mmCIF file of C-alpha atoms and ligand atoms in Angstrom:
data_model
loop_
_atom_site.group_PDB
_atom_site.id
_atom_site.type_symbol
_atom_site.label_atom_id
_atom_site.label_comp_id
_atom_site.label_asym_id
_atom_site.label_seq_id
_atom_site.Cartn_x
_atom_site.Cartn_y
_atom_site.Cartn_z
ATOM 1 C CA UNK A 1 12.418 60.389 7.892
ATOM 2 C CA UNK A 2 11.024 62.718 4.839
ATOM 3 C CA UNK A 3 10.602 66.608 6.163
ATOM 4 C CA UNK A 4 7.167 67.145 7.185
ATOM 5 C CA UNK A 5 5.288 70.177 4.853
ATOM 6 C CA UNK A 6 3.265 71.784 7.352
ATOM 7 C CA UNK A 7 0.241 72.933 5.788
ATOM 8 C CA UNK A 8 -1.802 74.016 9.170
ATOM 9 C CA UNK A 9 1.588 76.455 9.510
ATOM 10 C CA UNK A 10 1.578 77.125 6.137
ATOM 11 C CA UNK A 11 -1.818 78.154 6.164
ATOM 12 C CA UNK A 12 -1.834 79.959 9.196
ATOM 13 C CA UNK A 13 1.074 82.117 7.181
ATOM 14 C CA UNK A 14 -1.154 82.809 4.324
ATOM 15 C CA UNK A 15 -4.275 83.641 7.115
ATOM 16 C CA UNK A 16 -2.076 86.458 8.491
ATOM 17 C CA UNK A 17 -1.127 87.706 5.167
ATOM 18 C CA UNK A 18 -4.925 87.616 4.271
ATOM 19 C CA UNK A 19 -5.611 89.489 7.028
ATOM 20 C CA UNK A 20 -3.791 92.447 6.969
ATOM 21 C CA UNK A 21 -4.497 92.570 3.207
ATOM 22 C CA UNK A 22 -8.331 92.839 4.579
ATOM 23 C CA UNK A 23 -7.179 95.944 6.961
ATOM 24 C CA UNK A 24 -5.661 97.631 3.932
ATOM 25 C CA UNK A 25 -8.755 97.504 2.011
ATOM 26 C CA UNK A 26 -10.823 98.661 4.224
ATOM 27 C CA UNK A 27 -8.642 101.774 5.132
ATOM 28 C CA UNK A 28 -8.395 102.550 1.409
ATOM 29 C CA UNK A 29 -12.371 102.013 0.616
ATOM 30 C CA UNK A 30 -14.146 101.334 3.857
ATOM 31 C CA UNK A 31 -15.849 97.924 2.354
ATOM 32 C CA UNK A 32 -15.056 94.815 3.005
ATOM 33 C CA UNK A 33 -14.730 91.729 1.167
ATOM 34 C CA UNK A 34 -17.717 89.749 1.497
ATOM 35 C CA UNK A 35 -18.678 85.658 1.301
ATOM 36 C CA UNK A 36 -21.112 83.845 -0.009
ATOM 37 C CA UNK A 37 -21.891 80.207 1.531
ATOM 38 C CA UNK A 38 -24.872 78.261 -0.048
ATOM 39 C CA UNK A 39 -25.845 75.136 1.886
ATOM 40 C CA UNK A 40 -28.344 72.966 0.365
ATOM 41 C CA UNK A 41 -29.289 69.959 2.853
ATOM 42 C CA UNK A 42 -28.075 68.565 6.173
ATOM 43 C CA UNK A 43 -25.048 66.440 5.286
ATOM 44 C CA UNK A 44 -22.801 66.177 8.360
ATOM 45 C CA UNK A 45 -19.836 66.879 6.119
ATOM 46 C CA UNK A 46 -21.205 69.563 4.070
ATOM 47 C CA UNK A 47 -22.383 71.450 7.226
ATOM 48 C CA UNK A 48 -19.141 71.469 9.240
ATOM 49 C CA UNK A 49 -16.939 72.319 5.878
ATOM 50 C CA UNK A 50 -19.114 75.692 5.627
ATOM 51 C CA UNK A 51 -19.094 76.160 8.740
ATOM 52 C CA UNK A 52 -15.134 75.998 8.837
ATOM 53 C CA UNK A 53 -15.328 78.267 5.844
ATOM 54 C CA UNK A 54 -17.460 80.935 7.094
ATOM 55 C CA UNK A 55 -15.717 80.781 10.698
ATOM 56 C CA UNK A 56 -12.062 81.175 8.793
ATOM 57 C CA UNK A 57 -13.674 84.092 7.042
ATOM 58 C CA UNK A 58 -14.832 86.053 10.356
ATOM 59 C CA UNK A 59 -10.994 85.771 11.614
ATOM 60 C CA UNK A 60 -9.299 87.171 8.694
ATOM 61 C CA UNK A 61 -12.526 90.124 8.498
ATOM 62 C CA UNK A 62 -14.229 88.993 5.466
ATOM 63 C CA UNK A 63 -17.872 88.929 6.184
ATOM 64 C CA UNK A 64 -19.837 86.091 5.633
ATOM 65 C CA UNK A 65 -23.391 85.477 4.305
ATOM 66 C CA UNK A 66 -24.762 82.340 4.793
ATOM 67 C CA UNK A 67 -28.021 81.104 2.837
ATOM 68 C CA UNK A 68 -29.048 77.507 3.988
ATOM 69 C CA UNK A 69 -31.770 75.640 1.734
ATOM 70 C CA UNK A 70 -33.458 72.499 2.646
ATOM 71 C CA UNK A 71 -32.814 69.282 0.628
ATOM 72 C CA UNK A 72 -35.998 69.682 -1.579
ATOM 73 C CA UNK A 73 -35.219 72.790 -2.404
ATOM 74 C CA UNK A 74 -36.223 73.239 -6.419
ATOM 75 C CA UNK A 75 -33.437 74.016 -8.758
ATOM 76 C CA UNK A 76 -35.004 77.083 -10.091
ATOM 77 C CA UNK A 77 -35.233 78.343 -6.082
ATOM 78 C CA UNK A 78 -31.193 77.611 -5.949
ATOM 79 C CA UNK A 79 -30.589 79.671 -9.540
ATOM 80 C CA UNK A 80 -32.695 82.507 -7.703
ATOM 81 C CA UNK A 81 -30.402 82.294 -4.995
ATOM 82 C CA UNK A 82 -27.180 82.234 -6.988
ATOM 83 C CA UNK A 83 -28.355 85.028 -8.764
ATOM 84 C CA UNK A 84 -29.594 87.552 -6.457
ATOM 85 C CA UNK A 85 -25.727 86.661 -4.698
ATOM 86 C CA UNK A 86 -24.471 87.811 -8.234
ATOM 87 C CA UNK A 87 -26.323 90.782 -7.958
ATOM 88 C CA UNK A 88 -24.844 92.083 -4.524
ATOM 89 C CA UNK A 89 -22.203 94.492 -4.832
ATOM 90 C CA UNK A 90 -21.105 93.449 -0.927
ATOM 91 C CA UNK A 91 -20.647 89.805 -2.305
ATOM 92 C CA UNK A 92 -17.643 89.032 -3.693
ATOM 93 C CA UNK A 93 -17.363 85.158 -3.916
ATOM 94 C CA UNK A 94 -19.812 82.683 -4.126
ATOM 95 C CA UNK A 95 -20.017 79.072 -2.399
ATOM 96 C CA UNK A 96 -22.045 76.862 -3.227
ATOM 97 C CA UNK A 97 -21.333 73.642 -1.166
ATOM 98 C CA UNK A 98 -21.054 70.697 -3.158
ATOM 99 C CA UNK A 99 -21.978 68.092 -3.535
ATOM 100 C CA UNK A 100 -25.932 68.867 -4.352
ATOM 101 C CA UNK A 101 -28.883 67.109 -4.113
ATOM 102 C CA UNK A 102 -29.575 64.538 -7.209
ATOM 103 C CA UNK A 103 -32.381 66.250 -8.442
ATOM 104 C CA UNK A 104 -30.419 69.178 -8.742
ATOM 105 C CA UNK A 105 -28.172 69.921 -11.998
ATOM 106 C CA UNK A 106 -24.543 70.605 -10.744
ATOM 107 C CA UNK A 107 -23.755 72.242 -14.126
ATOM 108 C CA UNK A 108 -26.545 74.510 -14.144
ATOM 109 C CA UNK A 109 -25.810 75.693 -11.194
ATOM 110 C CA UNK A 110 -21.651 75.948 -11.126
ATOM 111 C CA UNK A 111 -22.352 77.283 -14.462
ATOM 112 C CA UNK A 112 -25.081 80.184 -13.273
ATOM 113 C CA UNK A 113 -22.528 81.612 -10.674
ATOM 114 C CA UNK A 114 -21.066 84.647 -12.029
ATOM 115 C CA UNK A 115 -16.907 84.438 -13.473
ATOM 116 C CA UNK A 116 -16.366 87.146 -11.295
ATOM 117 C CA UNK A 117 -17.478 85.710 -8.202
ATOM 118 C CA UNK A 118 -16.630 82.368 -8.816
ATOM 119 C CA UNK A 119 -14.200 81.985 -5.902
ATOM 120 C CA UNK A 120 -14.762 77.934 -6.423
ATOM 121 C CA UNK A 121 -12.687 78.213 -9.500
ATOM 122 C CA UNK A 122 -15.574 75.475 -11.007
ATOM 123 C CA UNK A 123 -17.141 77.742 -13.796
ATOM 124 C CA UNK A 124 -16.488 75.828 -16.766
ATOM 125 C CA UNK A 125 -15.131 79.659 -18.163
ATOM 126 C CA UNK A 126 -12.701 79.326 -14.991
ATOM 127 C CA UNK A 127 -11.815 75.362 -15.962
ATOM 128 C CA UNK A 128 -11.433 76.175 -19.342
ATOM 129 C CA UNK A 129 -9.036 78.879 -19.484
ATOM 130 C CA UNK A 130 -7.366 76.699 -16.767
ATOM 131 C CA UNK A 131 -6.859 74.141 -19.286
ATOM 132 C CA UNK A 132 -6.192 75.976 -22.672
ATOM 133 C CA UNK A 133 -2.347 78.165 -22.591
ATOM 134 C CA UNK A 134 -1.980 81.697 -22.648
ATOM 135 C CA UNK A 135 -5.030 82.093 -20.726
ATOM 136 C CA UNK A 136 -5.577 82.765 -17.207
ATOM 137 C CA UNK A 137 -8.660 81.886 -15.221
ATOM 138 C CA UNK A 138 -10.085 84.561 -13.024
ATOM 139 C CA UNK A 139 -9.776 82.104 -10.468
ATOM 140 C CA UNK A 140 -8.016 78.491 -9.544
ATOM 141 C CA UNK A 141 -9.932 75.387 -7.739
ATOM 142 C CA UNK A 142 -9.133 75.959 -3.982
ATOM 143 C CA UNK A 143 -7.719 72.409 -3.470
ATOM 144 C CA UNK A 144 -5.590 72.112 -6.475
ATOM 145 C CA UNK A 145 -4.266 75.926 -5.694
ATOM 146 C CA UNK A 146 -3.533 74.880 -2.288
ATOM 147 C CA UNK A 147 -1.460 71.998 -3.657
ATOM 148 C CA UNK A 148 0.479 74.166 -5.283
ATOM 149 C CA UNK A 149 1.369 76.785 -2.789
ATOM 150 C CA UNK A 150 2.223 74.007 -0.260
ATOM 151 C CA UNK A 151 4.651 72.700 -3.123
ATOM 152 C CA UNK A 152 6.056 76.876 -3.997
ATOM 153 C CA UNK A 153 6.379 77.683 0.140
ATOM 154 C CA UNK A 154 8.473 74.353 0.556
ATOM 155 C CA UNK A 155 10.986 75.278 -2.231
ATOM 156 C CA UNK A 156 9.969 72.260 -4.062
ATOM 157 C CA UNK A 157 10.886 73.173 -8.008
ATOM 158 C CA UNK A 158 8.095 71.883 -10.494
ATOM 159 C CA UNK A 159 9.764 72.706 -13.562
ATOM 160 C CA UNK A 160 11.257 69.957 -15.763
ATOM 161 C CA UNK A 161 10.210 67.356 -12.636
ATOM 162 C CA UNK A 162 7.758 64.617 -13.901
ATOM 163 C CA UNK A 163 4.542 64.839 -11.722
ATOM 164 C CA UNK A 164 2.340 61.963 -11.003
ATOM 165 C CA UNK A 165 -1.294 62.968 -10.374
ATOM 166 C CA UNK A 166 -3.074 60.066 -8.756
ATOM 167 C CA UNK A 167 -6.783 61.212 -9.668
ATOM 168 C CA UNK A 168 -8.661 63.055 -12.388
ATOM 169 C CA UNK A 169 -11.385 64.512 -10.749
ATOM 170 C CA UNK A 170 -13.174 67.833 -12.073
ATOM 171 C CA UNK A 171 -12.350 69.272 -7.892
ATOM 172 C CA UNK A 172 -9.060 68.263 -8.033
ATOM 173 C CA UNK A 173 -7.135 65.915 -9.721
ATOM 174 C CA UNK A 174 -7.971 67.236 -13.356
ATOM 175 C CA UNK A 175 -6.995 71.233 -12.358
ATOM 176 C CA UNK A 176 -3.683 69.993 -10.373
ATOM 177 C CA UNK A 177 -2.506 68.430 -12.915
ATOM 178 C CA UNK A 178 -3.084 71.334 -15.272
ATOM 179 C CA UNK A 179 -1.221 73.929 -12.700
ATOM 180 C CA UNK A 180 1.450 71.509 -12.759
ATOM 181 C CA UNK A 181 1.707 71.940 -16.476
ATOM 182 C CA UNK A 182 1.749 75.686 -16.474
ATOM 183 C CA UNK A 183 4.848 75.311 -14.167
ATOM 184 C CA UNK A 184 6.558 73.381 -16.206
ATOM 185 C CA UNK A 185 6.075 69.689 -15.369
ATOM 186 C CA UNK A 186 5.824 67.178 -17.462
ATOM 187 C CA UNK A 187 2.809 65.155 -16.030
ATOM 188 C CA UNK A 188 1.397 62.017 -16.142
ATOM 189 C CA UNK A 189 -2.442 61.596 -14.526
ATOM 190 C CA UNK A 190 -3.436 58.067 -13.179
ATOM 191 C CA UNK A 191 -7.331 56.849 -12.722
ATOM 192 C CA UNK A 192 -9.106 53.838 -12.272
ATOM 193 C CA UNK A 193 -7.761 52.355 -15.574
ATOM 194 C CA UNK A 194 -4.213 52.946 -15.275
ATOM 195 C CA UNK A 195 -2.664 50.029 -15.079
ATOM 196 C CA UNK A 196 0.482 49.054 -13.001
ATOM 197 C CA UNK A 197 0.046 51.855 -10.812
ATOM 198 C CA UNK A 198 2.945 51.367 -8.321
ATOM 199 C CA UNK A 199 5.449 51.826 -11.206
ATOM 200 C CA UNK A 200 3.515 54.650 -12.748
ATOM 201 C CA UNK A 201 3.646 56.551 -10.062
ATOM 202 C CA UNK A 202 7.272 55.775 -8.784
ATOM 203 C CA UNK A 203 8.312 57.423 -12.013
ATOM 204 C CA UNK A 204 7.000 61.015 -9.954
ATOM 205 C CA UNK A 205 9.352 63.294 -8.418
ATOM 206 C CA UNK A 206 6.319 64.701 -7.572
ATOM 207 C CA UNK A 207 3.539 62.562 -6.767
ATOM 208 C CA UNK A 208 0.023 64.389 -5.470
ATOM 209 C CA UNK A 209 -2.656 61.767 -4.656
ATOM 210 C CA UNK A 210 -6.271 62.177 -5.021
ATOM 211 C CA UNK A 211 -8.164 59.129 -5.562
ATOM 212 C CA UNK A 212 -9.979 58.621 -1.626
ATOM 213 C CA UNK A 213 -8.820 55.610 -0.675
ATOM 214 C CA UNK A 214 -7.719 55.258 2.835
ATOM 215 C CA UNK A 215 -3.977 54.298 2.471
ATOM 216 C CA UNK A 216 -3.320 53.007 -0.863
ATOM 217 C CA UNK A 217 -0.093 54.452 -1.781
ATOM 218 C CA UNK A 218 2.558 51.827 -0.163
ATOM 219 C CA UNK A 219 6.324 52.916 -0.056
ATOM 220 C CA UNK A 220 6.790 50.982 -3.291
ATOM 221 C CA UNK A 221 4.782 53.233 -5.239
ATOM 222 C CA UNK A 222 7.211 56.162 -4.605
ATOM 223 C CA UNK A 223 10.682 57.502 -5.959
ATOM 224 C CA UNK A 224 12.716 57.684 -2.888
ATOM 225 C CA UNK A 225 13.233 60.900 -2.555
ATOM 226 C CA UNK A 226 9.648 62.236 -3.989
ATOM 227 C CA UNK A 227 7.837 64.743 -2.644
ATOM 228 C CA UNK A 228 4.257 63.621 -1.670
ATOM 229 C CA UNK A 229 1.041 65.899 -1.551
ATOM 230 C CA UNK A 230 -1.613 63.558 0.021
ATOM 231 C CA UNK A 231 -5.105 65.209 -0.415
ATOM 232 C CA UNK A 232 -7.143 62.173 0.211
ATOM 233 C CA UNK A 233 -9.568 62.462 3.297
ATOM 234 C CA UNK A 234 -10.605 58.883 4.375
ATOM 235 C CA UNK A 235 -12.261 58.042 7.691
ATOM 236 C CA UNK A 236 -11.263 54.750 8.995
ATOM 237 C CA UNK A 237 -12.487 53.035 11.842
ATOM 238 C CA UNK A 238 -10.549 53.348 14.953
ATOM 239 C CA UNK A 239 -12.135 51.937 18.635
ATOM 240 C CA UNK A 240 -9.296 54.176 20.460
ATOM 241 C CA UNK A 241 -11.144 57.246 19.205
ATOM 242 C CA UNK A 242 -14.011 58.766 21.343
ATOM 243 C CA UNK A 243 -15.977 58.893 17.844
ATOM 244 C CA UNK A 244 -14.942 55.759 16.971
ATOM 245 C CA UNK A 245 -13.140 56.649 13.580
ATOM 246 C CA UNK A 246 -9.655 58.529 12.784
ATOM 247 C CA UNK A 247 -8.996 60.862 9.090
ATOM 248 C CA UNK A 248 -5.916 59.010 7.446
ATOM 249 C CA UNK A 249 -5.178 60.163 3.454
ATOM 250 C CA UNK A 250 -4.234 58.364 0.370
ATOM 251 C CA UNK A 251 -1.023 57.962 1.268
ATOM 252 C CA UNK A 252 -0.006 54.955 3.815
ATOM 253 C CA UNK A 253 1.924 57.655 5.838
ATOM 254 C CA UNK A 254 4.240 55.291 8.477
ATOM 255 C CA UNK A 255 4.692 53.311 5.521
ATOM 256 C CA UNK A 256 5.863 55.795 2.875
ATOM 257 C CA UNK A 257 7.446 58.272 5.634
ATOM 258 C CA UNK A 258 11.274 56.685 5.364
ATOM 259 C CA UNK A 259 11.049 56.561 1.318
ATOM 260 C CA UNK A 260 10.220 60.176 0.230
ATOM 261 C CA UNK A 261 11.881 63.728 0.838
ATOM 262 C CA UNK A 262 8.657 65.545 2.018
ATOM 263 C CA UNK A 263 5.323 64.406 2.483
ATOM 264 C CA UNK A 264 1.985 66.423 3.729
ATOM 265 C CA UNK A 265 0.685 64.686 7.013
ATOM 266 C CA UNK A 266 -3.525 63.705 6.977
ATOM 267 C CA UNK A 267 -4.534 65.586 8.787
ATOM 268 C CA UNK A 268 -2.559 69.052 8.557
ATOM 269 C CA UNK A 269 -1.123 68.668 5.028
ATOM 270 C CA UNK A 270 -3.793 69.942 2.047
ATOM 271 C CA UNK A 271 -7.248 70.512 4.309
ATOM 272 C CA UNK A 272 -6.245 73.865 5.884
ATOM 273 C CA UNK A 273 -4.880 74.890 2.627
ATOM 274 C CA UNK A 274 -7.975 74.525 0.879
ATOM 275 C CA UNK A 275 -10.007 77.045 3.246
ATOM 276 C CA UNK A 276 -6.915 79.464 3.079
ATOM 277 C CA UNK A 277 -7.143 79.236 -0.579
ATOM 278 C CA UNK A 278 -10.586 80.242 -0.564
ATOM 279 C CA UNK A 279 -9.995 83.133 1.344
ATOM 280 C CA UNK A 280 -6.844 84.231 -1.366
ATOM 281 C CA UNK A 281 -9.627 83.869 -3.818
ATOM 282 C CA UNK A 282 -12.236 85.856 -2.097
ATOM 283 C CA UNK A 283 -9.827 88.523 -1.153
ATOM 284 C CA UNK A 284 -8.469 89.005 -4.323
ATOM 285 C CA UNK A 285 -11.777 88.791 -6.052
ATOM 286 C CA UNK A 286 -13.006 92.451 -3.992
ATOM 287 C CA UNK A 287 -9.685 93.992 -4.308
ATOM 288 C CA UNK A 288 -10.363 93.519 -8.399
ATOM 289 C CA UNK A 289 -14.390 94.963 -7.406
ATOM 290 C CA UNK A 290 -12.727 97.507 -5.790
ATOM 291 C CA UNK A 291 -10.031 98.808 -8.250
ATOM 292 C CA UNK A 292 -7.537 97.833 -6.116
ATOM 293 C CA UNK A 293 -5.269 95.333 -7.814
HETATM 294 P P1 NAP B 301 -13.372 61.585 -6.720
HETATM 295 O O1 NAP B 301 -14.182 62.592 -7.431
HETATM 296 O O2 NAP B 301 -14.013 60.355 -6.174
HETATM 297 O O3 NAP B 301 -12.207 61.145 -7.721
HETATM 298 C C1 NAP B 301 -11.337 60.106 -7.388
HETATM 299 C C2 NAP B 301 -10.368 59.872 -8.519
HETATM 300 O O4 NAP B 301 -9.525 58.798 -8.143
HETATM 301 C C3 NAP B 301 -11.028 59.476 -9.837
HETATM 302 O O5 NAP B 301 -10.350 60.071 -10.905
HETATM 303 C C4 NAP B 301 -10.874 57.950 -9.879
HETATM 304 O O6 NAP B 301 -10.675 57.427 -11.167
HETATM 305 C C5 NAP B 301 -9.590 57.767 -9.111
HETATM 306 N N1 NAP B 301 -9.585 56.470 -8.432
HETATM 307 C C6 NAP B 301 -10.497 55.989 -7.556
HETATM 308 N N2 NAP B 301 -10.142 54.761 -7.143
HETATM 309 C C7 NAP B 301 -8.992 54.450 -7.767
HETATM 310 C C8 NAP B 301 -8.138 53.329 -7.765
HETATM 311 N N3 NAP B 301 -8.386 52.257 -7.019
HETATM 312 N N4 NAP B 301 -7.026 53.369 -8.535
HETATM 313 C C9 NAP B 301 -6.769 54.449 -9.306
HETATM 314 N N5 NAP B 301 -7.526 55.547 -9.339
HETATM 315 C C10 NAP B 301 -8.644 55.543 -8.595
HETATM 316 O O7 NAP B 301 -12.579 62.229 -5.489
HETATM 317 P P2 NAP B 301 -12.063 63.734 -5.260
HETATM 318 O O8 NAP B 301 -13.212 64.629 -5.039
HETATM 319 O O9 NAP B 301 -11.029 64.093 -6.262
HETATM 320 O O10 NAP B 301 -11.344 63.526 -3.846
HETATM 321 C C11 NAP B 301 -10.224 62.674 -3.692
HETATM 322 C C12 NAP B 301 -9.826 62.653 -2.224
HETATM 323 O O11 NAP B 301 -9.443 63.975 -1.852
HETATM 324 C C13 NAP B 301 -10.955 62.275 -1.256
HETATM 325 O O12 NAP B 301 -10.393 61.566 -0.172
HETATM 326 C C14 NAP B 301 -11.480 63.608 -0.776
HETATM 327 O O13 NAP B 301 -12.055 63.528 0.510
HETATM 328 C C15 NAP B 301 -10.210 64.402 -0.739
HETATM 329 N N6 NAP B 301 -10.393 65.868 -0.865
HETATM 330 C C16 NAP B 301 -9.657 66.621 -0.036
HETATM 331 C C17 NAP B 301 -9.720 67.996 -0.128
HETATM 332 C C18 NAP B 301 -8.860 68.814 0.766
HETATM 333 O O14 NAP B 301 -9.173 69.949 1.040
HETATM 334 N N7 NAP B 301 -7.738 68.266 1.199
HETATM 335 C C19 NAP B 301 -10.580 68.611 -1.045
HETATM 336 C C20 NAP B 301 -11.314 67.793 -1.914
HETATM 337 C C21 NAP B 301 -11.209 66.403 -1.816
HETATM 338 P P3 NAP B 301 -11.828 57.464 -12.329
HETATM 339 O O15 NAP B 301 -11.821 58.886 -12.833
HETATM 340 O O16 NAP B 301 -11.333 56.495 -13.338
HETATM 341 O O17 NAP B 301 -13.100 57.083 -11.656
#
């Protein structure tokens, strides 16, 4: 049976480190660092994920602001929002909960959000220094980030392994595999159009998956021994469940289990990470308002 990497432990970890890093800064300046959710809408998902946000925020002492806007909200109202957010020296990161009504330009919007508060990592000034060498972004994705960490706390080495990225998305797949080549990797990215993807992604000693389908990585797709980051979130249905549907990830877990050397359970492996991420990213955002890093 592969170790297990814990990421609700993990996280927890990185919560308590946050947290006393928020008691030192407010010793040293009195301020606090401060949140900004955006909510736009009344999708079930959206709503609980900023609510999980903005409740992992009060335990750790950031404080949180919370704007919600109604689905017909105009995208000139949301720039308005973003940028009165940008102008408020008690906000330090800015979240604007994705994804946004059609009528509403993602770009515009990602791309109005100041650099400096961008704790998303999604500017395209953020991506893009992400992607180019020698450069380094104010701030990294929260997902992809997480991905790594979970990888760094396990004492899994990156360098000179080949990573398999199952995904190429702009929220994760795309900036994973780019930290992965900062560290050293050599990577290879699957999508839709790869072809053969079982022996693609059996070359990884590292394989991360990303692509959101419920349990599509079978054992035969992995190098035994592999470590496997599973960041998929799928609900399937399930009649033993009191809501009537269970989370699973990308990864067919009681298949895979025996094959690699560590895998990330669904859930408990990447999710927790992500919010603790966000919270690394907010943190370290005031301490650079402040002067203090
Ligand atoms: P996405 O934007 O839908 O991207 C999915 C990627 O997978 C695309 O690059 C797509 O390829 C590829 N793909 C889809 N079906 C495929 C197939 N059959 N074979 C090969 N590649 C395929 O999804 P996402 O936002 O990256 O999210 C991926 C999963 O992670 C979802 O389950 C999501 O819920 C989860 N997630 C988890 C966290 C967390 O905190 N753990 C955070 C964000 C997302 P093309 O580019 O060719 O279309």
């Amino acid at each position: 049976m592969a170790k297990l990497i814990d990421g609700k432990a993990i996280a927890a970890t990185i919560r308590e480190e946050i947290k006393v890093e928020v008691r030192k800064i407010e010793a040293s300046v009195g301020k606090v660092p401060g949140l900004a959710t955006v909510l736009v809408g009344s999708r079930t998902d959206s709503t609980t994920y900023v609510r999980m946000k903005r409740k992992a925020c009060e335990e750790v002492g950031i404080e949180s602001f919370h704007t919600e806007l109604p689905e017909s909200v105009s995208e000139e109202e949301l720039l308005s929002c973003v940028e009165r957010l940008n102008a408020d020296p008690a906000v330090h990161g800015i979240l604007v909960q994705l994804p946004l009504p059609k009528h509403i330009n993602e770009e515009r919007i990602l791309s109005a959000i100041s650099v400096e508060k961008d704790v998303d990592g999604f500017h395209p000034v953020n991506i893009g220094k992400l992607a180019m060498k020698s450069r380094t972004p104010r701030f990294v994705p929260c997902t992809p980030r997480g991905c790594i960490e979970l990888l760094v706390r396990s004492n899994v080495s990156i360098e000179g392994k080949c990573a398999v990225v199952l995904g190429r998305s702009n929220i994760v797949g795309l900036p994973v595999s780019l930290l992965l080549l900062h560290r050293n990797a050599t990577v290879i990215v699957c999508h839709s159009k790869t072809q053969d993807l079982p022996s693609v992604c059996r070359q990884g000693d590292i394989l991360i998956a990303a692509v959101g389908r419920a349990n599509m990585v079978k054992r035969d797709w992995i190098k035994p021994g592999a470590v496997v980051i599973d960041v998929g979130i799928n609900s399937i249905p399930d009649a033993s469940k009191k809501n009537g549907y269970r989370l699973v990830g990308d990864v067919d877990f009681d298949d895979c289990k025996d094959v690699c050397g560590m895998i990330t359970p669904v859930p408990g492996g990447t999710g927790p990470m992500t919010i603790a991420m966000l919270l690394r990213n907010c943190c370290d955002s005031a301490k650079e308002a402040f002067g203090l890093s």
